[in-house]
Amino acid sequence: MAVMTYREALRETLREEMQRDDDVFLIGEEIGVFEGSYKITAGLLKEFGEKRVRDTPIAEEGFVGAAIGAAMLGLRPVVEIMTINFSLLALDQIVNHAAKIYGMFGGQTSVPMVIRTPGGGGQQLGATHSQNIELYYAFVPGLKVVAPATPADAKALLKAAIEDDDPVLFLENLSLYNTKGEVPDDLPAAEIGKAAVTREGTDITLIGYSRMATVCTQVAEKLAAEGISAEVVDLRSLRPLDRDTIIASVKKTGCAVIGEDDWLTYGIGAEVAASISDGAFDYLDAPVRRVAMAEVPLPYAKPLEKLALPSPDSLYKAALETLAAVGKRR
């Protein structure tokens, strides 16, 4: 068992997968000589050479398209897009090609590629560099979308993504890169499409993914100090979405609060809430609550940015209000 940062877990996994399979290669802007904007690929160019760590021009549509072609011919590219905001420049390649080639060609060729990309606010990067637009991709059949919250899950899910025969969008929240956690030795690949109950509870279910999964855990610990038993469900995968685990938890607790870093309207939480309504409506003691980002382009000014993002306090308040509505707390 080793303790490492989220960043280190990603780097170690890329190295291990490149050592395991010569068909795995990395491609993206400034990932070689500069070692990546967030230093995830540090040292890999020196170890594996230019053939397998490919620096590209600033042309997302071009290098994502090149990776799709390489994947169709049997390689396993891992694309790094500097920020999820820039993935919009490659939207046609991702949505109209990577996601659809297997189905449109009757299964004659698959697209085993991974697109790694960070996102999220809190870094004062401005409205066009701080978005959580994972919904754009989770909406699309043919793509798999994962969002690990811990170093261990970052490693297990990245292994699974690289070894998967379908295109996988791998989401990394910027605020998680320096977080630390235990990563077991010989950690196996995770199951894409499987959520995790990271804390057992009986009074209320807190549901989140990526950064908000860690916020849910913080709030659960705070509630526990007040005698409230909160269960935490980390979605881990947004497509496919593990509705069974969500529904089973809400059936047990009767209450649910969903935390998400995207906007409330049409957000991931809306799909989770609809799933709860479909599968656990008769077990609900109170309406499902959602805590999300303010419906604004994220401000640059630090105080305004902080106010716009969902926080432990806002999730905690929503949990207390939900519990009070059902008489579990005054």
mmCIF file of C-alpha atoms in Angstrom:
data_model
loop_
_atom_site.group_PDB
_atom_site.id
_atom_site.type_symbol
_atom_site.label_atom_id
_atom_site.label_comp_id
_atom_site.label_asym_id
_atom_site.label_seq_id
_atom_site.Cartn_x
_atom_site.Cartn_y
_atom_site.Cartn_z
ATOM 1 C CA MET A 1 0.000 0.000 0.000
ATOM 2 C CA ALA A 2 1.470 3.332 -1.056
ATOM 3 C CA VAL A 3 0.320 6.877 -0.322
ATOM 4 C CA MET A 4 0.459 9.079 -3.412
ATOM 5 C CA THR A 5 -1.178 12.088 -4.974
ATOM 6 C CA TYR A 6 -3.877 11.889 -7.615
ATOM 7 C CA ARG A 7 -1.309 13.263 -10.100
ATOM 8 C CA GLU A 8 1.220 10.568 -9.194
ATOM 9 C CA ALA A 9 -1.399 7.828 -9.496
ATOM 10 C CA LEU A 10 -2.194 8.921 -13.046
ATOM 11 C CA ARG A 11 1.479 9.092 -14.034
ATOM 12 C CA GLU A 12 2.238 5.693 -12.530
ATOM 13 C CA THR A 13 -0.704 4.138 -14.353
ATOM 14 C CA LEU A 14 0.324 5.596 -17.713
ATOM 15 C CA ARG A 15 3.837 4.242 -17.213
ATOM 16 C CA GLU A 16 2.612 0.791 -16.197
ATOM 17 C CA GLU A 17 0.190 0.533 -19.107
ATOM 18 C CA MET A 18 2.850 1.652 -21.592
ATOM 19 C CA GLN A 19 5.219 -0.950 -20.203
ATOM 20 C CA ARG A 20 2.518 -3.618 -20.387
ATOM 21 C CA ASP A 21 1.350 -2.936 -23.944
ATOM 22 C CA ASP A 22 3.474 -1.495 -26.752
ATOM 23 C CA ASP A 23 0.291 -0.391 -28.545
ATOM 24 C CA VAL A 24 -0.417 2.215 -25.858
ATOM 25 C CA PHE A 25 0.905 5.659 -26.757
ATOM 26 C CA LEU A 26 0.297 9.231 -25.588
ATOM 27 C CA ILE A 27 -0.621 12.175 -27.784
ATOM 28 C CA GLY A 28 -1.451 15.790 -26.990
ATOM 29 C CA GLU A 29 -0.242 19.354 -26.584
ATOM 30 C CA GLU A 30 2.998 19.870 -24.637
ATOM 31 C CA ILE A 31 2.947 16.400 -23.075
ATOM 32 C CA GLY A 32 6.521 15.547 -24.119
ATOM 33 C CA VAL A 33 9.256 18.146 -23.746
ATOM 34 C CA PHE A 34 7.170 20.328 -21.399
ATOM 35 C CA GLU A 35 5.889 17.182 -19.587
ATOM 36 C CA GLY A 36 2.253 18.296 -19.628
ATOM 37 C CA SER A 37 0.554 21.420 -18.352
ATOM 38 C CA TYR A 38 -0.097 19.653 -15.044
ATOM 39 C CA LYS A 39 3.000 17.408 -15.153
ATOM 40 C CA ILE A 40 1.061 14.179 -15.429
ATOM 41 C CA THR A 41 3.412 12.951 -18.174
ATOM 42 C CA ALA A 42 6.646 14.007 -16.468
ATOM 43 C CA GLY A 43 9.515 11.681 -17.387
ATOM 44 C CA LEU A 44 7.585 9.616 -19.921
ATOM 45 C CA LEU A 45 9.159 11.128 -23.037
ATOM 46 C CA LYS A 46 12.639 10.300 -21.723
ATOM 47 C CA GLU A 47 11.552 6.752 -20.865
ATOM 48 C CA PHE A 48 9.512 5.856 -23.946
ATOM 49 C CA GLY A 49 10.720 8.202 -26.675
ATOM 50 C CA GLU A 50 9.025 10.429 -29.244
ATOM 51 C CA LYS A 51 7.286 7.566 -31.039
ATOM 52 C CA ARG A 52 5.094 6.832 -28.003
ATOM 53 C CA VAL A 53 4.867 10.293 -26.412
ATOM 54 C CA ARG A 54 3.717 12.515 -29.266
ATOM 55 C CA ASP A 55 3.692 16.287 -28.942
ATOM 56 C CA THR A 56 1.126 17.912 -31.228
ATOM 57 C CA PRO A 57 0.285 21.338 -32.628
ATOM 58 C CA ILE A 58 -2.461 23.349 -30.951
ATOM 59 C CA ALA A 59 -5.123 21.625 -33.043
ATOM 60 C CA GLU A 60 -7.533 19.545 -30.972
ATOM 61 C CA GLU A 61 -9.674 18.447 -33.898
ATOM 62 C CA GLY A 62 -6.579 17.281 -35.752
ATOM 63 C CA PHE A 63 -4.863 15.235 -33.052
ATOM 64 C CA VAL A 64 -8.108 13.730 -31.720
ATOM 65 C CA GLY A 65 -8.924 12.698 -35.289
ATOM 66 C CA ALA A 66 -5.442 11.207 -35.693
ATOM 67 C CA ALA A 67 -5.921 9.236 -32.480
ATOM 68 C CA ILE A 68 -9.265 7.887 -33.712
ATOM 69 C CA GLY A 69 -7.595 6.641 -36.881
ATOM 70 C CA ALA A 70 -4.765 5.044 -34.888
ATOM 71 C CA ALA A 71 -7.294 3.318 -32.615
ATOM 72 C CA MET A 72 -9.224 1.966 -35.603
ATOM 73 C CA LEU A 73 -5.987 0.373 -36.837
ATOM 74 C CA GLY A 74 -5.298 -1.390 -33.534
ATOM 75 C CA LEU A 75 -3.302 1.032 -31.408
ATOM 76 C CA ARG A 76 -4.469 2.332 -28.016
ATOM 77 C CA PRO A 77 -3.959 6.099 -27.916
ATOM 78 C CA VAL A 78 -4.305 8.081 -24.712
ATOM 79 C CA VAL A 79 -5.103 11.655 -25.712
ATOM 80 C CA GLU A 80 -4.451 14.526 -23.331
ATOM 81 C CA ILE A 81 -6.578 17.605 -23.987
ATOM 82 C CA MET A 82 -5.162 20.429 -21.911
ATOM 83 C CA THR A 83 -8.585 21.313 -20.497
ATOM 84 C CA ILE A 84 -12.067 19.990 -21.142
ATOM 85 C CA ASN A 85 -12.990 23.445 -22.442
ATOM 86 C CA PHE A 86 -10.686 22.850 -25.422
ATOM 87 C CA SER A 87 -12.416 19.548 -26.169
ATOM 88 C CA LEU A 88 -15.187 21.623 -27.737
ATOM 89 C CA LEU A 89 -12.815 22.227 -30.645
ATOM 90 C CA ALA A 90 -12.833 18.466 -31.234
ATOM 91 C CA LEU A 91 -16.535 17.934 -30.551
ATOM 92 C CA ASP A 92 -17.238 16.653 -34.049
ATOM 93 C CA GLN A 93 -14.446 14.091 -33.848
ATOM 94 C CA ILE A 94 -15.506 12.876 -30.406
ATOM 95 C CA VAL A 95 -19.279 12.820 -30.873
ATOM 96 C CA ASN A 96 -19.671 12.092 -34.588
ATOM 97 C CA HIS A 97 -16.716 9.772 -35.074
ATOM 98 C CA ALA A 98 -15.230 8.177 -31.936
ATOM 99 C CA ALA A 99 -18.664 7.503 -30.434
ATOM 100 C CA LYS A 100 -20.321 6.246 -33.617
ATOM 101 C CA ILE A 101 -17.773 4.325 -35.699
ATOM 102 C CA TYR A 102 -18.350 0.959 -34.011
ATOM 103 C CA GLY A 103 -22.114 1.118 -34.541
ATOM 104 C CA MET A 104 -22.070 2.684 -37.995
ATOM 105 C CA PHE A 105 -19.628 0.092 -39.315
ATOM 106 C CA GLY A 106 -21.543 -2.822 -37.830
ATOM 107 C CA GLY A 107 -18.879 -3.701 -35.283
ATOM 108 C CA GLN A 108 -16.171 -4.233 -37.905
ATOM 109 C CA THR A 109 -13.825 -1.867 -36.083
ATOM 110 C CA SER A 110 -13.672 -0.495 -32.566
ATOM 111 C CA VAL A 111 -12.114 2.719 -31.246
ATOM 112 C CA PRO A 112 -10.082 1.800 -28.136
ATOM 113 C CA MET A 113 -8.949 5.271 -27.120
ATOM 114 C CA VAL A 114 -8.908 7.368 -23.955
ATOM 115 C CA ILE A 115 -9.315 11.138 -23.779
ATOM 116 C CA ARG A 116 -7.886 12.481 -20.525
ATOM 117 C CA THR A 117 -8.883 16.031 -19.713
ATOM 118 C CA PRO A 118 -9.036 18.204 -16.584
ATOM 119 C CA GLY A 119 -11.798 20.646 -15.741
ATOM 120 C CA GLY A 120 -13.462 22.432 -12.880
ATOM 121 C CA GLY A 121 -13.375 25.792 -11.174
ATOM 122 C CA GLY A 122 -11.660 27.237 -8.159
ATOM 123 C CA GLN A 123 -8.364 28.049 -9.867
ATOM 124 C CA GLN A 124 -9.203 31.589 -11.102
ATOM 125 C CA LEU A 125 -8.875 30.557 -14.743
ATOM 126 C CA GLY A 126 -11.932 32.449 -15.959
ATOM 127 C CA ALA A 127 -15.278 31.350 -17.341
ATOM 128 C CA THR A 128 -13.980 29.705 -20.522
ATOM 129 C CA HIS A 129 -11.320 27.634 -18.728
ATOM 130 C CA SER A 130 -13.244 26.487 -15.648
ATOM 131 C CA GLN A 131 -16.236 24.572 -16.956
ATOM 132 C CA ASN A 132 -17.658 21.198 -16.030
ATOM 133 C CA ILE A 133 -19.209 20.164 -19.328
ATOM 134 C CA GLU A 134 -19.133 16.418 -18.818
ATOM 135 C CA LEU A 135 -22.870 16.359 -19.510
ATOM 136 C CA TYR A 136 -22.113 17.060 -23.189
ATOM 137 C CA TYR A 137 -20.352 13.698 -23.384
ATOM 138 C CA ALA A 138 -22.342 11.648 -20.872
ATOM 139 C CA PHE A 139 -25.331 12.413 -23.115
ATOM 140 C CA VAL A 140 -23.803 10.551 -26.083
ATOM 141 C CA PRO A 141 -24.320 6.789 -26.626
ATOM 142 C CA GLY A 142 -21.111 5.148 -27.784
ATOM 143 C CA LEU A 143 -18.906 6.994 -25.295
ATOM 144 C CA LYS A 144 -17.992 5.945 -21.792
ATOM 145 C CA VAL A 145 -17.407 8.744 -19.282
ATOM 146 C CA VAL A 146 -15.642 8.271 -15.942
ATOM 147 C CA ALA A 147 -14.784 10.755 -13.174
ATOM 148 C CA PRO A 148 -12.618 9.348 -10.356
ATOM 149 C CA ALA A 149 -12.424 11.166 -7.024
ATOM 150 C CA THR A 150 -9.447 9.500 -5.311
ATOM 151 C CA PRO A 151 -5.910 8.458 -6.281
ATOM 152 C CA ALA A 152 -6.877 4.786 -6.017
ATOM 153 C CA ASP A 153 -9.880 5.231 -8.282
ATOM 154 C CA ALA A 154 -7.828 7.381 -10.658
ATOM 155 C CA LYS A 155 -5.449 4.468 -11.104
ATOM 156 C CA ALA A 156 -8.067 1.721 -11.259
ATOM 157 C CA LEU A 157 -10.318 3.592 -13.686
ATOM 158 C CA LEU A 158 -7.471 4.743 -15.943
ATOM 159 C CA LYS A 159 -6.283 1.149 -16.247
ATOM 160 C CA ALA A 160 -9.825 0.111 -17.127
ATOM 161 C CA ALA A 161 -10.184 2.931 -19.645
ATOM 162 C CA ILE A 162 -6.943 2.103 -21.460
ATOM 163 C CA GLU A 163 -7.804 -1.582 -21.629
ATOM 164 C CA ASP A 164 -11.390 -0.956 -22.805
ATOM 165 C CA ASP A 165 -12.264 -1.428 -26.469
ATOM 166 C CA ASP A 166 -14.596 1.588 -26.499
ATOM 167 C CA PRO A 167 -13.727 5.310 -26.422
ATOM 168 C CA VAL A 168 -13.553 6.607 -22.855
ATOM 169 C CA LEU A 169 -13.617 10.218 -21.689
ATOM 170 C CA PHE A 170 -11.562 10.375 -18.490
ATOM 171 C CA LEU A 171 -12.374 13.442 -16.360
ATOM 172 C CA GLU A 172 -9.927 14.931 -13.869
ATOM 173 C CA ASN A 173 -10.904 17.829 -11.618
ATOM 174 C CA LEU A 174 -8.035 20.316 -11.247
ATOM 175 C CA SER A 175 -8.595 20.616 -7.507
ATOM 176 C CA LEU A 176 -7.851 16.902 -7.023
ATOM 177 C CA TYR A 177 -4.356 16.723 -8.511
ATOM 178 C CA ASN A 178 -2.534 17.352 -5.220
ATOM 179 C CA THR A 179 -4.883 15.336 -2.997
ATOM 180 C CA LYS A 180 -3.351 12.251 -1.422
ATOM 181 C CA GLY A 181 -4.672 8.780 -0.707
ATOM 182 C CA GLU A 182 -3.741 5.153 -0.271
ATOM 183 C CA VAL A 183 -3.283 3.160 -3.453
ATOM 184 C CA PRO A 184 -3.052 -0.629 -2.957
ATOM 185 C CA ASP A 185 -0.216 -2.515 -4.586
ATOM 186 C CA ASP A 186 -1.248 -4.485 -7.684
ATOM 187 C CA LEU A 187 -4.556 -2.620 -7.819
ATOM 188 C CA PRO A 188 -6.752 -4.239 -10.485
ATOM 189 C CA ALA A 189 -8.650 -2.316 -13.137
ATOM 190 C CA ALA A 190 -12.011 -1.001 -11.962
ATOM 191 C CA GLU A 191 -15.350 -1.902 -13.506
ATOM 192 C CA ILE A 192 -16.515 0.998 -15.647
ATOM 193 C CA GLY A 193 -20.187 1.631 -14.916
ATOM 194 C CA LYS A 194 -20.013 0.661 -11.250
ATOM 195 C CA ALA A 195 -20.563 3.230 -8.493
ATOM 196 C CA ALA A 196 -19.034 2.823 -5.046
ATOM 197 C CA VAL A 197 -20.660 3.143 -1.633
ATOM 198 C CA THR A 198 -17.696 4.758 0.094
ATOM 199 C CA ARG A 199 -19.427 5.208 3.441
ATOM 200 C CA GLU A 200 -22.330 3.200 4.840
ATOM 201 C CA GLY A 201 -25.245 5.024 6.444
ATOM 202 C CA THR A 202 -28.930 4.786 7.281
ATOM 203 C CA ASP A 203 -30.387 8.309 7.564
ATOM 204 C CA ILE A 204 -29.594 10.001 4.245
ATOM 205 C CA THR A 205 -27.745 9.318 0.984
ATOM 206 C CA LEU A 206 -25.217 11.847 -0.311
ATOM 207 C CA ILE A 207 -24.380 11.358 -3.995
ATOM 208 C CA GLY A 208 -21.503 12.937 -5.889
ATOM 209 C CA TYR A 209 -18.709 12.368 -8.376
ATOM 210 C CA SER A 210 -15.175 13.690 -8.840
ATOM 211 C CA ARG A 211 -14.552 16.619 -6.447
ATOM 212 C CA MET A 212 -18.087 16.538 -5.100
ATOM 213 C CA ALA A 213 -17.688 12.923 -4.022
ATOM 214 C CA THR A 214 -14.940 14.081 -1.667
ATOM 215 C CA VAL A 215 -17.192 16.928 -0.478
ATOM 216 C CA CYS A 216 -19.942 14.384 0.246
ATOM 217 C CA THR A 217 -17.506 12.465 2.442
ATOM 218 C CA GLN A 218 -16.556 15.634 4.347
ATOM 219 C CA VAL A 219 -20.212 16.423 4.960
ATOM 220 C CA ALA A 220 -20.952 12.851 6.042
ATOM 221 C CA GLU A 221 -18.185 13.110 8.642
ATOM 222 C CA LYS A 222 -19.607 16.384 9.921
ATOM 223 C CA LEU A 223 -23.097 14.874 10.150
ATOM 224 C CA ALA A 224 -21.707 11.832 11.969
ATOM 225 C CA ALA A 225 -20.392 14.132 14.704
ATOM 226 C CA GLU A 226 -24.019 15.185 15.217
ATOM 227 C CA GLY A 227 -25.306 11.643 15.393
ATOM 228 C CA ILE A 228 -26.576 11.488 11.782
ATOM 229 C CA SER A 229 -25.684 8.454 9.702
ATOM 230 C CA ALA A 230 -25.049 9.493 6.091
ATOM 231 C CA GLU A 231 -24.325 7.064 3.279
ATOM 232 C CA VAL A 232 -22.022 8.302 0.483
ATOM 233 C CA VAL A 233 -22.313 7.090 -3.103
ATOM 234 C CA ASP A 234 -19.470 8.013 -5.453
ATOM 235 C CA LEU A 235 -20.837 7.662 -8.991
ATOM 236 C CA ARG A 236 -17.333 7.162 -10.513
ATOM 237 C CA SER A 237 -18.920 6.528 -13.923
ATOM 238 C CA LEU A 238 -21.362 8.920 -15.614
ATOM 239 C CA ARG A 239 -21.945 6.726 -18.671
ATOM 240 C CA PRO A 240 -22.832 4.017 -18.032
ATOM 241 C CA LEU A 241 -24.561 5.226 -14.871
ATOM 242 C CA ASP A 242 -24.954 2.706 -12.052
ATOM 243 C CA ARG A 243 -28.613 3.279 -11.289
ATOM 244 C CA ASP A 244 -28.905 0.067 -9.263
ATOM 245 C CA THR A 245 -26.450 1.207 -6.589
ATOM 246 C CA ILE A 246 -28.074 4.643 -6.363
ATOM 247 C CA ILE A 247 -31.566 3.192 -6.013
ATOM 248 C CA ALA A 248 -30.521 0.568 -3.456
ATOM 249 C CA SER A 249 -28.958 3.247 -1.252
ATOM 250 C CA VAL A 250 -31.983 5.557 -1.388
ATOM 251 C CA LYS A 251 -34.329 2.666 -0.647
ATOM 252 C CA LYS A 252 -32.323 2.127 2.532
ATOM 253 C CA THR A 253 -32.135 5.752 3.715
ATOM 254 C CA GLY A 254 -35.299 7.320 2.271
ATOM 255 C CA CYS A 255 -33.531 10.643 1.598
ATOM 256 C CA ALA A 256 -31.061 11.869 -1.005
ATOM 257 C CA VAL A 257 -28.971 14.959 -1.710
ATOM 258 C CA ILE A 258 -26.939 15.158 -4.907
ATOM 259 C CA GLY A 259 -23.836 17.316 -5.221
ATOM 260 C CA GLU A 260 -22.390 18.282 -8.609
ATOM 261 C CA ASP A 261 -19.920 20.812 -9.983
ATOM 262 C CA ASP A 262 -21.881 21.456 -13.165
ATOM 263 C CA TRP A 263 -24.912 23.729 -13.550
ATOM 264 C CA LEU A 264 -28.183 22.642 -11.961
ATOM 265 C CA THR A 265 -30.346 22.963 -15.083
ATOM 266 C CA TYR A 266 -30.097 19.776 -17.183
ATOM 267 C CA GLY A 267 -27.134 18.639 -15.072
ATOM 268 C CA ILE A 268 -25.922 15.155 -14.140
ATOM 269 C CA GLY A 269 -27.909 15.471 -10.905
ATOM 270 C CA ALA A 270 -31.135 15.772 -12.886
ATOM 271 C CA GLU A 271 -30.515 12.345 -14.419
ATOM 272 C CA VAL A 272 -29.656 10.881 -11.014
ATOM 273 C CA ALA A 273 -32.809 12.410 -9.486
ATOM 274 C CA ALA A 274 -34.925 11.001 -12.327
ATOM 275 C CA SER A 275 -33.375 7.574 -11.745
ATOM 276 C CA ILE A 276 -34.301 7.787 -8.062
ATOM 277 C CA SER A 277 -37.847 8.798 -8.976
ATOM 278 C CA ASP A 278 -38.132 5.848 -11.355
ATOM 279 C CA GLY A 279 -36.651 3.253 -8.997
ATOM 280 C CA ALA A 280 -37.203 4.413 -5.426
ATOM 281 C CA PHE A 281 -40.137 6.856 -5.453
ATOM 282 C CA ASP A 282 -42.216 4.894 -2.941
ATOM 283 C CA TYR A 283 -39.254 4.796 -0.536
ATOM 284 C CA LEU A 284 -38.631 8.550 -0.482
ATOM 285 C CA ASP A 285 -39.482 10.412 2.710
ATOM 286 C CA ALA A 286 -38.615 13.802 1.179
ATOM 287 C CA PRO A 287 -37.987 15.290 -2.258
ATOM 288 C CA VAL A 288 -34.533 14.723 -3.724
ATOM 289 C CA ARG A 289 -32.342 17.804 -3.269
ATOM 290 C CA ARG A 290 -29.624 18.964 -5.689
ATOM 291 C CA VAL A 291 -26.672 21.220 -4.903
ATOM 292 C CA ALA A 292 -24.829 22.578 -7.941
ATOM 293 C CA MET A 293 -22.921 25.520 -9.346
ATOM 294 C CA ALA A 294 -24.616 28.896 -9.756
ATOM 295 C CA GLU A 295 -26.258 29.404 -13.158
ATOM 296 C CA VAL A 296 -23.617 31.855 -14.354
ATOM 297 C CA PRO A 297 -20.383 31.811 -16.345
ATOM 298 C CA LEU A 298 -17.876 31.259 -13.547
ATOM 299 C CA PRO A 299 -16.493 34.609 -12.301
ATOM 300 C CA TYR A 300 -12.747 35.284 -12.277
ATOM 301 C CA ALA A 301 -12.761 37.245 -8.999
ATOM 302 C CA LYS A 302 -11.861 34.808 -6.221
ATOM 303 C CA PRO A 303 -14.672 35.728 -3.767
ATOM 304 C CA LEU A 304 -17.308 35.493 -6.521
ATOM 305 C CA GLU A 305 -15.845 32.249 -7.873
ATOM 306 C CA LYS A 306 -16.014 30.730 -4.402
ATOM 307 C CA LEU A 307 -19.641 31.796 -3.993
ATOM 308 C CA ALA A 308 -20.604 30.330 -7.360
ATOM 309 C CA LEU A 309 -19.193 26.851 -6.691
ATOM 310 C CA PRO A 310 -20.976 24.263 -4.533
ATOM 311 C CA SER A 311 -19.319 23.966 -1.138
ATOM 312 C CA PRO A 312 -19.360 21.626 1.866
ATOM 313 C CA ASP A 313 -21.491 24.217 3.666
ATOM 314 C CA SER A 314 -24.128 24.317 0.915
ATOM 315 C CA LEU A 315 -24.315 20.525 0.783
ATOM 316 C CA TYR A 316 -24.451 20.307 4.581
ATOM 317 C CA LYS A 317 -27.294 22.838 4.699
ATOM 318 C CA ALA A 318 -29.267 20.922 2.059
ATOM 319 C CA ALA A 319 -28.787 17.685 4.012
ATOM 320 C CA LEU A 320 -30.018 19.254 7.269
ATOM 321 C CA GLU A 321 -33.063 20.765 5.557
ATOM 322 C CA THR A 322 -33.929 17.407 4.017
ATOM 323 C CA LEU A 323 -33.573 15.618 7.348
ATOM 324 C CA ALA A 324 -35.664 18.271 9.115
ATOM 325 C CA ALA A 325 -38.442 17.832 6.563
ATOM 326 C CA VAL A 326 -38.846 14.178 7.567
ATOM 327 C CA GLY A 327 -38.411 14.705 11.300
ATOM 328 C CA LYS A 328 -34.962 13.174 11.507
ATOM 329 C CA ARG A 329 -33.630 16.477 12.817
ATOM 330 C CA ARG A 330 -35.207 19.563 14.318
#
